Amino acid sequence: MSVEPYGAGKESAAVLRTVGKIIKMCRERDGMTQAGLGAAIGYSEEQVSSVERGRRAPVEQFLDAADRVLDAGGMLAGLKREVENARFPKKVRDLAKLEAEAVEICAYDNSVVNGLLQTEEYLRAVFGSRRPAFSEEVDRLVAARPARQEIIGGTQADPSFGFVHDEAALRRPVGDKMVLRRRLERLREVGQRRNVEIQVLPLGSEDNAGLDGPFHLLRLKEGITVGHGDIRLASRSVPDRKEIQILGLRYGTVRAQALTPRESLTCIGKLSGET
């Protein structure tokens, strides 16, 4: 368990330390030990200690139970939103905010399946393969993903999505065969929704305009288009108009080089049958 969660930033770490200090003040006001509070709310003394030191983000049940046991009058329970925001890495929060404001999201991925399409088992395998290993709990990272994936609902109010994947990203054996099969099954299921198009760029294609790496293009409600990409160890937004034009051209090219959405679903089905 890390002192400052990887990717969360100093601001998030400061929030968790402040929340922990408030919990500690309420506990000491009632003359209760960490062990006593833990026993009263169903957590260990070590877990309470980690929360109070800002090393662990308390879940909703922890805050609700502590609020009730310490008679905090809703003060601790009222911190849930702040804690929820602080739990997730900053790059996840920033991208999720852009996605929530988007009417159209386009993405190209050449190494792993796009985050909006990943299963929990696949995501754990991806995080588990990182070197050096993540310094924070993988559970915390995994918990951030379902909240982002909720935007792919398929209703009229949801954004339109276009995903282009290099076939290598679909074939790469991250996790065991069951993880691979479930990942491909999710792609086929999501690819049939009315607001989603998934395309595969075959390994045998001589042309691939996406060799520079993965990226997102998000068209926001006010008509502005924003790019987003991972550069080495950093994840950043791309507001510059010229860079966005380049990404737009690149996306249009890889989309033209890829199989059609119908052909891609057939390809994904064949890959699933091979596992």
mmCIF file of C-alpha atoms in Angstrom:
data_model
loop_
_atom_site.group_PDB
_atom_site.id
_atom_site.type_symbol
_atom_site.label_atom_id
_atom_site.label_comp_id
_atom_site.label_asym_id
_atom_site.label_seq_id
_atom_site.Cartn_x
_atom_site.Cartn_y
_atom_site.Cartn_z
ATOM 1 C CA MET A 1 0.000 0.000 0.000
ATOM 2 C CA SER A 2 1.569 3.273 -1.117
ATOM 3 C CA VAL A 3 1.916 6.521 0.772
ATOM 4 C CA GLU A 4 0.913 8.537 -2.274
ATOM 5 C CA PRO A 5 -1.184 6.544 -4.786
ATOM 6 C CA TYR A 6 0.420 6.187 -8.209
ATOM 7 C CA GLY A 7 -1.074 8.670 -10.657
ATOM 8 C CA ALA A 8 -3.412 10.202 -8.076
ATOM 9 C CA GLY A 9 -1.268 13.299 -7.556
ATOM 10 C CA LYS A 10 -0.555 15.469 -4.558
ATOM 11 C CA GLU A 11 -4.049 16.963 -4.542
ATOM 12 C CA SER A 12 -5.753 13.574 -4.180
ATOM 13 C CA ALA A 13 -3.247 12.442 -1.561
ATOM 14 C CA ALA A 14 -3.950 15.616 0.406
ATOM 15 C CA VAL A 15 -7.707 14.921 0.272
ATOM 16 C CA LEU A 16 -7.232 11.421 1.677
ATOM 17 C CA ARG A 17 -4.978 12.728 4.460
ATOM 18 C CA THR A 18 -7.579 15.373 5.365
ATOM 19 C CA VAL A 19 -10.395 12.819 5.426
ATOM 20 C CA GLY A 20 -8.262 10.544 7.614
ATOM 21 C CA LYS A 21 -7.532 13.399 10.009
ATOM 22 C CA ILE A 22 -11.256 14.189 10.346
ATOM 23 C CA ILE A 23 -12.041 10.551 11.103
ATOM 24 C CA LYS A 24 -9.276 10.460 13.700
ATOM 25 C CA MET A 25 -10.557 13.651 15.379
ATOM 26 C CA CYS A 26 -14.070 12.211 15.596
ATOM 27 C CA ARG A 27 -12.752 8.936 16.994
ATOM 28 C CA GLU A 28 -10.571 10.598 19.632
ATOM 29 C CA ARG A 29 -13.409 12.942 20.571
ATOM 30 C CA ASP A 30 -15.404 9.848 21.507
ATOM 31 C CA GLY A 31 -12.455 8.327 23.354
ATOM 32 C CA MET A 32 -12.382 5.328 21.029
ATOM 33 C CA THR A 33 -9.263 3.448 19.919
ATOM 34 C CA GLN A 34 -8.558 2.416 16.346
ATOM 35 C CA ALA A 35 -9.170 -1.189 17.335
ATOM 36 C CA GLY A 36 -12.461 -0.214 18.955
ATOM 37 C CA LEU A 37 -13.671 1.691 15.918
ATOM 38 C CA GLY A 38 -12.639 -1.149 13.643
ATOM 39 C CA ALA A 39 -14.543 -3.687 15.723
ATOM 40 C CA ALA A 40 -17.630 -1.454 15.760
ATOM 41 C CA ILE A 41 -17.764 -0.971 11.980
ATOM 42 C CA GLY A 42 -16.408 -4.330 10.812
ATOM 43 C CA TYR A 43 -12.846 -3.385 9.842
ATOM 44 C CA SER A 44 -9.446 -4.291 11.251
ATOM 45 C CA GLU A 45 -7.330 -1.939 13.352
ATOM 46 C CA GLU A 46 -4.766 -1.854 10.515
ATOM 47 C CA GLN A 47 -7.429 -0.765 8.018
ATOM 48 C CA VAL A 48 -8.601 2.044 10.286
ATOM 49 C CA SER A 49 -5.011 3.134 10.814
ATOM 50 C CA SER A 50 -4.343 3.188 7.064
ATOM 51 C CA VAL A 51 -7.437 5.310 6.438
ATOM 52 C CA GLU A 52 -6.537 7.780 9.193
ATOM 53 C CA ARG A 53 -3.028 8.184 7.793
ATOM 54 C CA GLY A 54 -4.354 8.816 4.292
ATOM 55 C CA ARG A 55 -2.747 5.653 2.941
ATOM 56 C CA ARG A 56 -6.068 4.012 2.094
ATOM 57 C CA ALA A 57 -9.228 5.475 0.579
ATOM 58 C CA PRO A 58 -12.265 4.560 2.724
ATOM 59 C CA VAL A 59 -15.155 2.965 0.842
ATOM 60 C CA GLU A 60 -18.726 4.221 1.249
ATOM 61 C CA GLN A 61 -19.598 1.519 3.793
ATOM 62 C CA PHE A 62 -16.675 2.566 5.969
ATOM 63 C CA LEU A 63 -17.713 6.219 5.963
ATOM 64 C CA ASP A 64 -21.400 5.442 6.592
ATOM 65 C CA ALA A 65 -20.610 3.089 9.460
ATOM 66 C CA ALA A 66 -18.030 5.428 11.021
ATOM 67 C CA ASP A 67 -20.464 8.333 10.762
ATOM 68 C CA ARG A 68 -23.100 6.322 12.596
ATOM 69 C CA VAL A 69 -20.823 4.859 15.300
ATOM 70 C CA LEU A 70 -19.040 8.162 15.969
ATOM 71 C CA ASP A 71 -22.290 10.149 15.851
ATOM 72 C CA ALA A 72 -20.791 12.520 13.279
ATOM 73 C CA GLY A 73 -24.175 13.830 12.120
ATOM 74 C CA GLY A 74 -23.544 13.103 8.436
ATOM 75 C CA MET A 75 -20.165 14.844 8.308
ATOM 76 C CA LEU A 76 -18.207 11.676 7.487
ATOM 77 C CA ALA A 77 -20.846 10.271 5.158
ATOM 78 C CA GLY A 78 -20.842 13.609 3.368
ATOM 79 C CA LEU A 79 -17.204 13.108 2.359
ATOM 80 C CA LYS A 80 -17.998 10.240 -0.029
ATOM 81 C CA ARG A 81 -17.844 12.276 -3.228
ATOM 82 C CA GLU A 82 -14.487 13.825 -2.320
ATOM 83 C CA VAL A 83 -13.080 10.411 -1.474
ATOM 84 C CA GLU A 84 -14.474 8.867 -4.645
ATOM 85 C CA ASN A 85 -12.749 11.481 -6.777
ATOM 86 C CA ALA A 86 -9.497 11.068 -4.858
ATOM 87 C CA ARG A 87 -9.545 7.267 -5.175
ATOM 88 C CA PHE A 88 -8.971 7.298 -8.913
ATOM 89 C CA PRO A 89 -5.792 8.326 -10.751
ATOM 90 C CA LYS A 90 -5.899 11.886 -12.072
ATOM 91 C CA LYS A 91 -5.545 10.780 -15.699
ATOM 92 C CA VAL A 92 -8.623 8.555 -15.259
ATOM 93 C CA ARG A 93 -10.644 11.400 -13.763
ATOM 94 C CA ASP A 94 -9.592 13.813 -16.517
ATOM 95 C CA LEU A 95 -10.460 11.403 -19.317
ATOM 96 C CA ALA A 96 -13.740 10.410 -17.662
ATOM 97 C CA LYS A 97 -14.705 14.095 -17.429
ATOM 98 C CA LEU A 98 -14.070 14.570 -21.150
ATOM 99 C CA GLU A 99 -16.004 11.405 -21.989
ATOM 100 C CA ALA A 100 -18.975 12.603 -19.926
ATOM 101 C CA GLU A 101 -19.104 15.805 -22.010
ATOM 102 C CA ALA A 102 -18.681 14.085 -25.389
ATOM 103 C CA VAL A 103 -21.275 13.395 -28.066
ATOM 104 C CA GLU A 104 -18.834 11.337 -30.141
ATOM 105 C CA ILE A 105 -15.777 9.328 -29.061
ATOM 106 C CA CYS A 106 -13.332 7.788 -31.509
ATOM 107 C CA ALA A 107 -10.292 5.743 -30.525
ATOM 108 C CA TYR A 108 -7.439 3.782 -32.027
ATOM 109 C CA ASP A 109 -5.580 1.131 -30.008
ATOM 110 C CA ASN A 110 -2.683 -1.027 -31.128
ATOM 111 C CA SER A 111 -1.416 -2.720 -27.971
ATOM 112 C CA VAL A 112 -4.346 -3.491 -25.665
ATOM 113 C CA VAL A 113 -8.126 -3.385 -25.971
ATOM 114 C CA ASN A 114 -9.576 0.075 -25.360
ATOM 115 C CA GLY A 115 -10.369 0.809 -21.719
ATOM 116 C CA LEU A 116 -14.076 1.323 -22.405
ATOM 117 C CA LEU A 117 -14.301 -2.252 -23.743
ATOM 118 C CA GLN A 118 -12.178 -4.157 -21.226
ATOM 119 C CA THR A 119 -13.486 -6.865 -18.916
ATOM 120 C CA GLU A 120 -12.443 -6.861 -15.261
ATOM 121 C CA GLU A 121 -10.322 -10.005 -15.675
ATOM 122 C CA TYR A 122 -8.538 -8.558 -18.684
ATOM 123 C CA LEU A 123 -7.915 -5.253 -16.922
ATOM 124 C CA ARG A 124 -6.401 -7.058 -13.937
ATOM 125 C CA ALA A 125 -4.126 -9.001 -16.295
ATOM 126 C CA VAL A 126 -3.053 -5.769 -18.029
ATOM 127 C CA PHE A 127 -2.261 -4.059 -14.728
ATOM 128 C CA GLY A 128 -0.533 -7.197 -13.471
ATOM 129 C CA SER A 129 1.831 -7.243 -16.439
ATOM 130 C CA ARG A 130 3.093 -3.695 -15.874
ATOM 131 C CA ARG A 131 6.776 -3.263 -15.048
ATOM 132 C CA PRO A 132 7.700 -1.776 -12.720
ATOM 133 C CA ALA A 133 4.609 -2.945 -10.872
ATOM 134 C CA PHE A 134 1.987 -0.423 -9.798
ATOM 135 C CA SER A 135 2.733 0.932 -6.348
ATOM 136 C CA GLU A 136 -0.930 1.048 -5.395
ATOM 137 C CA GLU A 137 -3.608 -1.597 -5.005
ATOM 138 C CA VAL A 138 -4.802 -3.024 -8.321
ATOM 139 C CA ASP A 139 -8.339 -3.150 -6.883
ATOM 140 C CA ARG A 140 -8.301 0.638 -6.701
ATOM 141 C CA LEU A 141 -7.316 0.939 -10.337
ATOM 142 C CA VAL A 142 -9.867 -1.642 -11.471
ATOM 143 C CA ALA A 143 -12.633 0.155 -9.567
ATOM 144 C CA ALA A 144 -12.212 3.233 -11.766
ATOM 145 C CA ARG A 145 -13.090 1.450 -14.998
ATOM 146 C CA PRO A 146 -16.803 0.484 -14.602
ATOM 147 C CA ALA A 147 -17.723 4.115 -13.927
ATOM 148 C CA ARG A 148 -16.211 5.098 -17.297
ATOM 149 C CA GLN A 149 -17.809 2.168 -19.125
ATOM 150 C CA GLU A 150 -21.325 3.221 -18.072
ATOM 151 C CA ILE A 151 -21.392 5.786 -20.889
ATOM 152 C CA ILE A 152 -21.711 2.963 -23.451
ATOM 153 C CA GLY A 153 -25.379 2.354 -22.825
ATOM 154 C CA GLY A 154 -26.849 2.314 -26.311
ATOM 155 C CA THR A 155 -29.618 4.842 -25.654
ATOM 156 C CA GLN A 156 -30.339 7.872 -27.806
ATOM 157 C CA ALA A 157 -28.761 10.154 -25.205
ATOM 158 C CA ASP A 158 -25.447 8.269 -25.148
ATOM 159 C CA PRO A 159 -22.446 9.296 -27.272
ATOM 160 C CA SER A 160 -21.567 7.615 -30.564
ATOM 161 C CA PHE A 161 -18.437 5.462 -30.463
ATOM 162 C CA GLY A 162 -15.919 4.391 -33.060
ATOM 163 C CA PHE A 163 -13.167 1.967 -32.044
ATOM 164 C CA VAL A 164 -10.388 0.784 -34.328
ATOM 165 C CA HIS A 165 -8.133 -1.951 -32.960
ATOM 166 C CA ASP A 166 -5.004 -3.359 -34.467
ATOM 167 C CA GLU A 167 -5.517 -7.115 -34.682
ATOM 168 C CA ALA A 168 -2.397 -7.530 -32.527
ATOM 169 C CA ALA A 169 -4.275 -6.000 -29.581
ATOM 170 C CA LEU A 170 -6.973 -8.674 -29.928
ATOM 171 C CA ARG A 171 -4.584 -11.571 -30.359
ATOM 172 C CA ARG A 172 -2.101 -10.667 -27.617
ATOM 173 C CA PRO A 173 -2.505 -13.342 -24.873
ATOM 174 C CA VAL A 174 -2.928 -11.073 -21.851
ATOM 175 C CA GLY A 175 -4.220 -13.452 -19.204
ATOM 176 C CA ASP A 176 -5.299 -17.039 -19.841
ATOM 177 C CA LYS A 177 -7.533 -18.378 -22.630
ATOM 178 C CA MET A 178 -10.717 -17.699 -20.660
ATOM 179 C CA VAL A 179 -9.717 -14.054 -20.190
ATOM 180 C CA LEU A 180 -9.067 -13.792 -23.939
ATOM 181 C CA ARG A 181 -12.373 -15.431 -24.838
ATOM 182 C CA ARG A 182 -14.414 -13.204 -22.524
ATOM 183 C CA ARG A 183 -12.625 -10.132 -23.860
ATOM 184 C CA LEU A 184 -13.532 -11.059 -27.429
ATOM 185 C CA GLU A 185 -17.105 -11.890 -26.422
ATOM 186 C CA ARG A 186 -17.477 -8.442 -24.881
ATOM 187 C CA LEU A 187 -16.206 -6.840 -28.078
ATOM 188 C CA ARG A 188 -18.795 -8.734 -30.126
ATOM 189 C CA GLU A 189 -21.587 -7.831 -27.694
ATOM 190 C CA VAL A 190 -20.741 -4.128 -27.502
ATOM 191 C CA GLY A 191 -20.075 -3.958 -31.251
ATOM 192 C CA GLN A 192 -23.720 -4.805 -31.948
ATOM 193 C CA ARG A 193 -25.082 -1.815 -30.059
ATOM 194 C CA ARG A 194 -26.663 0.901 -32.142
ATOM 195 C CA ASN A 195 -24.234 3.623 -31.081
ATOM 196 C CA VAL A 196 -20.998 1.619 -31.370
ATOM 197 C CA GLU A 197 -18.804 0.658 -34.330
ATOM 198 C CA ILE A 198 -15.791 -1.601 -33.779
ATOM 199 C CA GLN A 199 -13.257 -2.154 -36.558
ATOM 200 C CA VAL A 200 -10.209 -4.395 -36.800
ATOM 201 C CA LEU A 201 -7.056 -3.424 -38.680
ATOM 202 C CA PRO A 202 -5.684 -6.798 -39.892
ATOM 203 C CA LEU A 203 -2.122 -7.844 -39.124
ATOM 204 C CA GLY A 204 -1.701 -8.666 -42.788
ATOM 205 C CA SER A 205 -2.409 -5.095 -43.867
ATOM 206 C CA GLU A 206 0.631 -3.434 -45.442
ATOM 207 C CA ASP A 207 -0.647 0.012 -44.433
ATOM 208 C CA ASN A 208 -1.120 1.174 -40.846
ATOM 209 C CA ALA A 209 -1.316 4.889 -40.126
ATOM 210 C CA GLY A 210 -1.520 4.248 -36.391
ATOM 211 C CA LEU A 211 1.970 2.938 -35.744
ATOM 212 C CA ASP A 212 2.770 6.002 -33.616
ATOM 213 C CA GLY A 213 0.462 4.688 -30.888
ATOM 214 C CA PRO A 214 -3.055 4.857 -29.411
ATOM 215 C CA PHE A 215 -5.171 8.010 -29.162
ATOM 216 C CA HIS A 216 -8.700 9.310 -28.589
ATOM 217 C CA LEU A 217 -10.712 12.000 -30.336
ATOM 218 C CA LEU A 218 -13.657 13.417 -28.401
ATOM 219 C CA ARG A 219 -16.198 15.797 -29.904
ATOM 220 C CA LEU A 220 -17.786 17.730 -27.041
ATOM 221 C CA LYS A 221 -21.343 19.061 -26.777
ATOM 222 C CA GLU A 222 -20.315 22.618 -27.596
ATOM 223 C CA GLY A 223 -18.773 21.434 -30.877
ATOM 224 C CA ILE A 224 -15.142 21.483 -29.721
ATOM 225 C CA THR A 225 -12.963 18.460 -30.531
ATOM 226 C CA VAL A 226 -10.295 17.386 -28.050
ATOM 227 C CA GLY A 227 -7.579 14.797 -28.525
ATOM 228 C CA HIS A 228 -6.223 12.546 -25.796
ATOM 229 C CA GLY A 229 -3.230 10.245 -25.797
ATOM 230 C CA ASP A 230 -0.727 8.373 -23.670
ATOM 231 C CA ILE A 231 2.820 9.632 -24.087
ATOM 232 C CA ARG A 232 5.365 7.368 -22.356
ATOM 233 C CA LEU A 233 4.365 7.535 -18.663
ATOM 234 C CA ALA A 234 2.021 10.496 -19.092
ATOM 235 C CA SER A 235 -1.577 10.793 -20.214
ATOM 236 C CA ARG A 236 -2.513 14.151 -21.668
ATOM 237 C CA SER A 237 -5.248 16.060 -23.445
ATOM 238 C CA VAL A 238 -4.476 17.609 -26.831
ATOM 239 C CA PRO A 239 -6.326 20.940 -27.251
ATOM 240 C CA ASP A 240 -4.064 22.297 -30.020
ATOM 241 C CA ARG A 241 -6.034 22.630 -33.255
ATOM 242 C CA LYS A 242 -3.194 21.558 -35.542
ATOM 243 C CA GLU A 243 -2.480 18.441 -33.492
ATOM 244 C CA ILE A 244 -6.188 17.578 -33.459
ATOM 245 C CA GLN A 245 -6.308 17.917 -37.252
ATOM 246 C CA ILE A 246 -3.409 15.474 -37.509
ATOM 247 C CA LEU A 247 -5.149 13.006 -35.181
ATOM 248 C CA GLY A 248 -8.381 13.402 -37.165
ATOM 249 C CA LEU A 249 -6.583 12.631 -40.412
ATOM 250 C CA ARG A 250 -4.819 9.698 -38.789
ATOM 251 C CA TYR A 251 -8.062 8.259 -37.417
ATOM 252 C CA GLY A 252 -9.821 8.612 -40.750
ATOM 253 C CA THR A 253 -6.941 6.805 -42.435
ATOM 254 C CA VAL A 254 -6.746 3.851 -40.016
ATOM 255 C CA ARG A 255 -10.526 3.533 -40.223
ATOM 256 C CA ALA A 256 -10.318 3.299 -44.007
ATOM 257 C CA GLN A 257 -7.487 0.772 -43.755
ATOM 258 C CA ALA A 258 -9.456 -1.421 -41.332
ATOM 259 C CA LEU A 259 -12.169 -3.980 -41.996
ATOM 260 C CA THR A 260 -15.748 -2.715 -42.043
ATOM 261 C CA PRO A 261 -17.699 -3.016 -38.765
ATOM 262 C CA ARG A 262 -19.584 -6.056 -40.110
ATOM 263 C CA GLU A 263 -16.379 -7.726 -41.326
ATOM 264 C CA SER A 264 -14.716 -6.874 -38.027
ATOM 265 C CA LEU A 265 -17.409 -8.602 -35.954
ATOM 266 C CA THR A 266 -16.945 -11.680 -38.126
ATOM 267 C CA CYS A 267 -13.175 -11.481 -37.576
ATOM 268 C CA ILE A 268 -13.643 -11.151 -33.811
ATOM 269 C CA GLY A 269 -15.954 -14.190 -33.878
ATOM 270 C CA LYS A 270 -13.297 -16.241 -35.677
ATOM 271 C CA LEU A 271 -10.637 -15.163 -33.172
ATOM 272 C CA SER A 272 -12.950 -16.169 -30.342
ATOM 273 C CA GLY A 273 -13.402 -19.597 -31.927
ATOM 274 C CA GLU A 274 -9.643 -20.073 -32.019
ATOM 275 C CA THR A 275 -9.259 -19.669 -28.247
#
